[in-house]
Amino acid sequence: MSEWLPIRFLQRPGPRDGRMHFSIYRYDPESGEAPRQQEYILDDLSPDDMLLDALLRLREVDETLGFRRSCGEGVCGSDGMNINGRNGLACITRLGTLADPVVIRPLPGMPVIRDLIVDMDNFHHQHQRVEPWLQPDAPPPDREQAQTPAERERLDGLTECILCGCCSAACPSYWWNPERFLGPAALLQAARFIEDSRDTATEARLEQLDDAYKLFRCHTIMNCSEVCPKGLNPTEAIGRIRRRMLGRHV
Amino acid sequence: MSGLAAWLIQRLSALYLGAFTVYALIRLSLADSWSHAAWSDWLAAPWNAVTLWLAALALLLHAWVGGRDVLLDYVHPIGLRVVMLTGLAGWLLGSGIWFTATLLEVM
Ligand code: SF4
Ligand code: SF4
Ligand code: FES
């Protein structure tokens, strides 16, 4: 059962006879007590239950357990957490894929507000810094501004981000320099507007990113693409921005 | 030198160093003598001296970008970082001058 025994990786994942063990990070900064892992046991679980279902059941027993959630179906991005060492969304993570015990911690590298709830202000601030809105120089047309299918295709894989933070919270470069390195989520959004045919601020956007920190702290470690629960690829998006920067100079 | 420029220099210097290493290994394994005289002869050809000097330059630039990256990532107190960056720059610059001087001497 131990978290570190190699046998953990040989074990069949998911509940056994409907039972699973959970080890959940508990911390209330205001209490003055040190953070700890609290152990829980649940029965009558099915491998197809989502981790969020288990957490909601645990909260019925222990109403002090803090975590965020809203949509329950991988759309709102509010229940990002570290599940058995990997960032993901509890609502779309099947218990059947998880080794027992399930060790749950808050997203790494973000200040803890309480238990699994982290302070995402810096994350959202970095998102804001890429000015994530369309900046066309012409006044908006009276009718819709159509894109060709090819132009729209360039945005595939960039518009689907739900800003859950799983990627940035898995990125060592973001851990070391969260205030200066924008992080994979914000950079994916930068790419989304740089690639948009209707946006005319491309030059300024590329210019703004060309310093030692905002983009270039990325060392292509690829943790971000590895964990994104929506299957997006921020590493590739960052590569696209680099290529656009190169394109400006040749 | 920051952002894209530093990134480009890192890639280009890596390419040059890779190519030069292959060339140098082949050249060394084909040489019939590794004596000082053979070295001097080899370096007497300007093409060889320039290639070697460029390799040293590429190595120093590559080391600068790499070392700078490590310091920017991990050394956060600004004073310490400035001291270490200056130290690194000074050391690399000194090595470059020393290498150039030595090369000119033996050519
Ligand atoms: S890129 Fe993926 S992991 Fe990152 S914030 Fe968007 S949806 Fe979440
Ligand atoms: S590829 Fe870049 S952004 Fe993604 S985890 Fe690695 S360093 Fe971070
Ligand atoms: S609760 Fe909305 S993404 Fe999980």
Coordinates of C-alpha atoms and ligand atoms in Angstrom, one line a residue:
Chain A
M1 CA 0.0 0.0 0.0
S2 CA 2.9 2.3 0.5
E3 CA 3.2 5.2 -1.9
W4 CA 6.7 4.6 -2.8
L5 CA 6.9 0.8 -3.1
P6 CA 7.7 -0.3 -6.7
I7 CA 4.8 -2.7 -6.4
R8 CA 2.5 0.3 -6.7
F9 CA 3.3 0.3 -10.4
L10 CA 2.7 -3.4 -10.9
Q11 CA -0.7 -3.3 -9.2
R12 CA -3.8 -3.3 -11.2
P13 CA -5.2 0.3 -11.0
G14 CA -8.6 1.2 -9.7
P15 CA -10.8 0.1 -6.9
R16 CA -10.5 -3.5 -5.5
D17 CA -13.9 -4.9 -4.4
G18 CA -15.2 -1.4 -4.7
R19 CA -12.8 0.0 -2.1
M20 CA -10.1 2.7 -2.6
H21 CA -7.8 4.7 -0.3
F22 CA -7.3 8.4 -0.7
S23 CA -4.5 10.4 0.8
I24 CA -5.4 14.1 0.5
Y25 CA -3.4 17.2 1.2
R26 CA -4.9 19.3 4.0
Y27 CA -3.7 22.7 4.9
D28 CA -5.3 25.8 6.4
P29 CA -2.7 28.6 6.4
E30 CA -4.8 30.5 9.0
S31 CA -4.7 27.7 11.5
G32 CA -1.0 27.9 12.0
E33 CA -0.8 24.1 11.7
A34 CA 1.6 22.5 9.2
P35 CA 0.2 20.9 6.1
R36 CA -0.5 17.1 6.3
Q37 CA -1.9 14.3 4.2
Q38 CA -5.2 12.9 5.5
E39 CA -6.2 9.3 4.8
Y40 CA -9.7 8.4 3.7
I41 CA -11.4 5.1 2.6
L42 CA -14.4 4.8 0.3
D43 CA -16.4 1.8 -0.6
D44 CA -18.9 0.9 -3.4
L45 CA -16.7 2.6 -6.0
S46 CA -16.7 1.6 -9.6
P47 CA -13.7 2.0 -11.9
D48 CA -15.8 4.2 -14.1
D49 CA -16.5 6.7 -11.3
M50 CA -14.6 9.9 -11.7
L51 CA -12.3 11.1 -9.0
L52 CA -14.5 14.2 -8.5
D53 CA -17.4 11.8 -7.6
A54 CA -15.2 10.3 -4.9
L55 CA -14.2 13.8 -3.6
L56 CA -17.8 14.9 -3.5
R57 CA -18.7 11.8 -1.4
L58 CA -15.7 12.5 0.9
R59 CA -17.0 16.0 1.4
E60 CA -20.4 14.6 2.5
V61 CA -18.4 12.9 5.3
D62 CA -15.9 15.7 6.0
E63 CA -17.3 19.0 5.0
T64 CA -14.1 20.9 5.8
L65 CA -12.4 19.3 2.8
G66 CA -11.7 22.2 0.4
F67 CA -11.6 21.9 -3.4
R68 CA -13.0 23.8 -6.4
R69 CA -15.3 22.4 -9.0
S70 CA -18.2 23.6 -11.2
C71 CA -19.1 21.9 -14.5
G72 CA -18.1 18.4 -13.6
E73 CA -17.4 17.6 -17.2
G74 CA -14.0 19.0 -18.1
V75 CA -15.2 22.3 -19.4
C76 CA -14.8 24.9 -16.7
G77 CA -11.2 24.1 -15.7
S78 CA -11.8 24.7 -12.0
D79 CA -10.7 21.3 -10.5
G80 CA -7.1 21.1 -11.6
M81 CA -5.1 19.2 -9.0
N82 CA -2.1 16.9 -8.6
I83 CA -3.3 13.3 -8.8
N84 CA -0.8 10.6 -8.1
G85 CA 2.0 13.0 -9.0
R86 CA 0.4 14.2 -12.3
N87 CA -1.7 17.3 -12.8
G88 CA -5.2 16.7 -14.1
L89 CA -8.9 17.4 -13.8
A90 CA -10.6 15.4 -11.1
C91 CA -13.9 15.4 -13.0
I92 CA -12.6 13.6 -16.1
T93 CA -10.1 11.3 -14.3
R94 CA -11.6 7.7 -13.9
L95 CA -10.8 5.9 -10.7
G96 CA -10.0 2.9 -12.8
T97 CA -6.9 4.6 -14.2
L98 CA -5.5 5.5 -10.7
A99 CA -3.2 3.4 -8.6
D100 CA -4.4 2.8 -5.0
P101 CA -4.0 4.8 -2.7
V102 CA -4.8 7.9 -4.7
V103 CA -2.5 10.7 -3.5
I104 CA -4.0 14.1 -4.1
R105 CA -2.2 17.4 -3.7
P106 CA -2.9 21.0 -4.8
L107 CA -1.4 22.1 -8.2
P108 CA 2.4 22.5 -7.5
G109 CA 4.0 25.9 -7.5
M110 CA 0.9 27.9 -6.7
P111 CA 0.2 29.3 -3.2
V112 CA -2.3 27.2 -1.3
I113 CA -5.4 29.0 0.0
R114 CA -6.9 25.9 1.6
D115 CA -6.5 22.2 1.0
L116 CA -6.7 21.7 -2.8
I117 CA -7.7 25.3 -3.5
V118 CA -4.8 27.3 -4.9
D119 CA -4.3 31.0 -5.6
M120 CA -4.3 31.4 -9.4
D121 CA -4.0 35.2 -9.4
N122 CA -0.5 35.1 -10.9
F123 CA -1.6 32.6 -13.5
H124 CA -4.4 34.8 -14.6
H125 CA -2.3 37.9 -14.5
Q126 CA 0.2 36.2 -16.9
H127 CA -2.8 35.3 -19.2
Q128 CA -3.8 39.0 -19.2
R129 CA -0.3 40.1 -20.1
V130 CA -0.6 38.5 -23.6
E131 CA -3.6 40.7 -24.2
P132 CA -5.9 37.8 -25.0
W133 CA -8.4 39.6 -27.2
L134 CA -8.6 40.3 -31.0
Q135 CA -6.9 43.6 -32.0
P136 CA -8.0 44.4 -35.5
D137 CA -6.9 47.8 -36.9
A138 CA -10.1 48.3 -39.0
P139 CA -13.4 49.1 -37.3
P140 CA -15.5 46.0 -36.9
P141 CA -17.5 45.2 -40.0
D142 CA -21.3 45.3 -40.0
R143 CA -21.6 41.6 -40.9
E144 CA -19.6 38.7 -39.5
Q145 CA -15.9 38.7 -40.5
A146 CA -15.5 35.3 -42.2
Q147 CA -12.3 33.3 -42.1
T148 CA -11.4 30.8 -44.8
P149 CA -11.4 27.2 -43.6
A150 CA -7.6 27.2 -43.8
E151 CA -7.3 30.4 -41.7
R152 CA -9.6 28.8 -39.1
E153 CA -7.6 25.6 -39.1
R154 CA -4.6 27.5 -37.8
L155 CA -6.5 28.1 -34.6
D156 CA -7.2 24.4 -34.0
G157 CA -5.6 23.2 -30.8
L158 CA -5.3 26.8 -29.6
T159 CA -8.8 27.9 -28.8
E160 CA -9.8 24.9 -26.8
C161 CA -7.8 25.8 -23.7
I162 CA -10.0 26.0 -20.5
L163 CA -7.3 27.8 -18.4
C164 CA -7.2 25.0 -15.8
G165 CA -3.6 25.7 -15.0
C166 CA -2.5 22.0 -15.1
C167 CA 0.2 22.8 -17.7
S168 CA 1.8 25.9 -16.1
A169 CA 1.7 24.2 -12.7
A170 CA 3.7 21.3 -14.2
C171 CA 6.3 23.5 -15.8
P172 CA 9.7 23.8 -14.0
S173 CA 10.4 27.1 -15.7
Y174 CA 7.1 28.5 -14.4
W175 CA 7.9 27.2 -10.9
W176 CA 11.3 29.1 -10.9
N177 CA 10.1 32.3 -12.5
P178 CA 6.3 32.5 -12.2
E179 CA 6.3 36.3 -12.3
R180 CA 8.5 36.8 -15.4
F181 CA 8.0 33.6 -17.5
L182 CA 4.5 33.7 -18.8
G183 CA 4.1 29.9 -18.6
P184 CA 2.7 27.5 -21.2
A185 CA -1.0 28.4 -20.8
A186 CA -0.5 32.1 -21.4
L187 CA 1.9 31.4 -24.3
L188 CA -0.6 29.1 -25.9
Q189 CA -3.1 32.0 -25.8
A190 CA -0.4 34.3 -27.2
A191 CA -0.1 31.9 -30.1
R192 CA -3.9 31.8 -30.5
F193 CA -4.0 35.5 -31.2
I194 CA -0.7 35.6 -33.2
E195 CA -2.1 33.0 -35.5
D196 CA -5.5 34.6 -35.9
S197 CA -6.0 36.1 -39.4
R198 CA -8.3 38.8 -38.1
D199 CA -5.7 40.1 -35.6
T200 CA -3.4 42.8 -36.9
A201 CA -1.3 43.3 -33.8
T202 CA 0.9 40.4 -34.7
E203 CA 4.1 42.4 -34.9
A204 CA 3.6 44.1 -31.6
R205 CA 2.8 40.8 -30.0
L206 CA 5.9 39.1 -31.3
E207 CA 8.0 42.1 -30.3
Q208 CA 6.6 42.0 -26.8
L209 CA 7.5 38.4 -26.3
D210 CA 11.1 38.8 -27.5
D211 CA 13.0 39.1 -24.3
A212 CA 14.9 36.8 -22.0
Y213 CA 12.0 35.8 -19.8
K214 CA 8.4 36.0 -21.1
L215 CA 8.9 33.1 -23.6
F216 CA 12.5 32.2 -23.7
R217 CA 12.6 30.7 -20.2
C218 CA 10.9 27.7 -21.9
H219 CA 13.4 25.0 -22.4
T220 CA 11.1 22.6 -24.2
I221 CA 10.8 20.3 -21.3
M222 CA 7.3 19.3 -22.6
N223 CA 5.7 18.7 -19.2
C224 CA 2.9 21.0 -20.3
S225 CA 1.9 19.0 -23.3
E226 CA 2.3 15.8 -21.4
V227 CA -0.3 16.8 -18.8
C228 CA -2.8 19.0 -20.6
P229 CA -6.2 17.3 -19.9
K230 CA -7.6 18.8 -23.1
G231 CA -4.8 17.1 -25.1
L232 CA -3.4 20.5 -26.2
N233 CA 0.2 21.0 -27.0
P234 CA 1.6 24.3 -25.6
T235 CA 5.2 23.2 -26.4
E236 CA 4.3 23.2 -30.1
A237 CA 2.5 26.5 -29.8
I238 CA 5.6 28.0 -28.3
G239 CA 7.6 26.6 -31.2
R240 CA 5.2 28.3 -33.6
I241 CA 5.7 31.6 -31.9
R242 CA 9.5 31.2 -32.2
R243 CA 9.2 30.4 -35.9
R244 CA 7.1 33.5 -36.4
M245 CA 9.7 35.6 -34.6
L246 CA 12.4 34.1 -36.9
G247 CA 10.2 34.8 -39.9
R248 CA 10.2 38.5 -39.0
H249 CA 13.9 38.7 -39.4
V250 CA 14.5 36.8 -42.6
Chain B
M1 CA 21.5 39.7 -26.6
S2 CA 18.4 38.2 -25.3
G3 CA 15.2 36.5 -26.4
L4 CA 15.3 35.2 -30.0
A5 CA 18.9 36.3 -30.6
A6 CA 20.3 34.3 -27.7
W7 CA 18.2 31.3 -28.7
L8 CA 19.4 31.5 -32.3
I9 CA 23.0 31.8 -31.3
Q10 CA 22.6 28.7 -29.1
R11 CA 21.3 26.7 -32.0
L12 CA 23.7 28.0 -34.6
S13 CA 26.8 27.5 -32.4
A14 CA 25.6 24.0 -31.5
L15 CA 25.4 23.2 -35.2
Y16 CA 28.8 24.6 -35.9
L17 CA 30.4 22.8 -32.9
G18 CA 28.7 19.5 -34.0
A19 CA 30.1 19.8 -37.5
F20 CA 33.5 20.9 -36.3
T21 CA 33.8 18.1 -33.8
V22 CA 33.1 15.5 -36.5
Y23 CA 35.6 17.2 -38.8
A24 CA 38.2 17.4 -36.0
L25 CA 37.8 13.8 -35.1
I26 CA 38.2 12.6 -38.6
R27 CA 41.2 14.9 -39.2
L28 CA 42.9 13.7 -36.0
S29 CA 42.3 10.0 -36.7
L30 CA 43.8 10.4 -40.2
A31 CA 46.9 12.4 -39.1
D32 CA 50.1 10.5 -39.3
S33 CA 51.7 12.5 -36.5
W34 CA 50.4 14.4 -33.5
S35 CA 53.7 16.2 -32.9
H36 CA 54.0 19.9 -32.1
A37 CA 55.5 20.4 -35.6
A38 CA 52.5 18.7 -37.2
W39 CA 50.1 20.9 -35.3
S40 CA 52.0 24.1 -36.2
D41 CA 52.0 23.1 -39.9
W42 CA 48.3 22.4 -39.7
L43 CA 47.6 25.8 -38.1
A44 CA 49.8 27.6 -40.6
A45 CA 47.1 27.2 -43.1
P46 CA 44.8 30.2 -42.5
W47 CA 41.7 28.2 -43.3
N48 CA 42.4 25.8 -40.5
A49 CA 43.3 28.5 -38.0
V50 CA 40.1 30.4 -38.8
T51 CA 38.0 27.2 -38.5
L52 CA 39.5 26.5 -35.1
W53 CA 39.1 30.0 -34.0
L54 CA 35.4 30.0 -35.0
A55 CA 34.9 26.8 -33.0
A56 CA 36.4 28.5 -30.0
L57 CA 34.1 31.5 -30.5
A58 CA 31.1 29.2 -31.0
L59 CA 32.0 27.3 -27.8
L60 CA 32.3 30.5 -25.8
L61 CA 29.0 31.9 -27.1
H62 CA 27.3 28.6 -26.5
A63 CA 28.7 28.5 -22.9
W64 CA 27.5 32.1 -22.4
V65 CA 23.9 31.5 -23.4
G66 CA 23.8 28.2 -21.5
G67 CA 25.4 29.6 -18.4
R68 CA 23.2 32.7 -18.5
D69 CA 20.1 30.5 -18.8
V70 CA 21.1 28.5 -15.7
L71 CA 21.7 31.7 -13.7
L72 CA 18.4 33.3 -14.9
D73 CA 16.5 30.2 -14.0
Y74 CA 18.0 29.5 -10.6
V75 CA 19.8 32.5 -9.1
H76 CA 17.1 35.0 -8.1
P77 CA 18.8 37.5 -5.6
I78 CA 19.6 40.2 -8.1
G79 CA 23.0 41.2 -6.6
L80 CA 24.3 37.7 -6.6
R81 CA 23.1 37.2 -10.1
V82 CA 24.8 40.3 -11.4
V83 CA 28.1 39.2 -9.8
M84 CA 27.8 35.7 -11.2
L85 CA 26.8 36.9 -14.7
T86 CA 29.8 39.3 -14.6
G87 CA 32.1 36.6 -13.4
L88 CA 30.9 34.3 -16.2
A89 CA 31.3 36.9 -18.9
G90 CA 34.7 37.9 -17.6
W91 CA 35.9 34.3 -17.5
L92 CA 34.6 33.5 -21.0
L93 CA 36.0 36.8 -22.4
G94 CA 39.4 36.1 -20.8
S95 CA 39.4 32.6 -22.2
G96 CA 38.6 34.0 -25.6
I97 CA 41.4 36.5 -25.5
W98 CA 43.9 33.9 -24.2
F99 CA 42.9 31.5 -26.9
T100 CA 43.2 34.1 -29.6
A101 CA 46.6 35.2 -28.4
T102 CA 47.9 31.6 -28.2
L103 CA 46.6 30.9 -31.6
L104 CA 48.3 34.0 -33.1
E105 CA 51.6 32.9 -31.4
V106 CA 51.7 29.4 -32.8
M107 CA 50.4 30.3 -36.3
Ligands
SF4_1 S1 -3.3 24.4 -22.2 FE1 -4.3 22.6 -21.3 S2 -3.4 22.3 -19.3 FE2 -2.9 24.4 -20.0 S3 -4.5 25.7 -19.1 FE3 -5.1 25.1 -21.2 S4 -6.4 23.3 -21.0 FE4 -5.3 23.6 -19.0
SF4_2 S1 7.8 23.0 -22.9 FE1 8.3 25.0 -22.0 S2 6.4 25.7 -21.2 FE2 6.2 23.5 -21.5 S3 6.7 22.6 -19.5 FE3 8.5 22.8 -20.7 S4 9.5 24.7 -20.2 FE4 7.4 24.7 -19.5
FES3 S1 -15.3 20.7 -12.7 FE1 -15.2 21.8 -14.5 S2 -13.4 21.1 -15.5 FE2 -13.7 19.7 -13.8

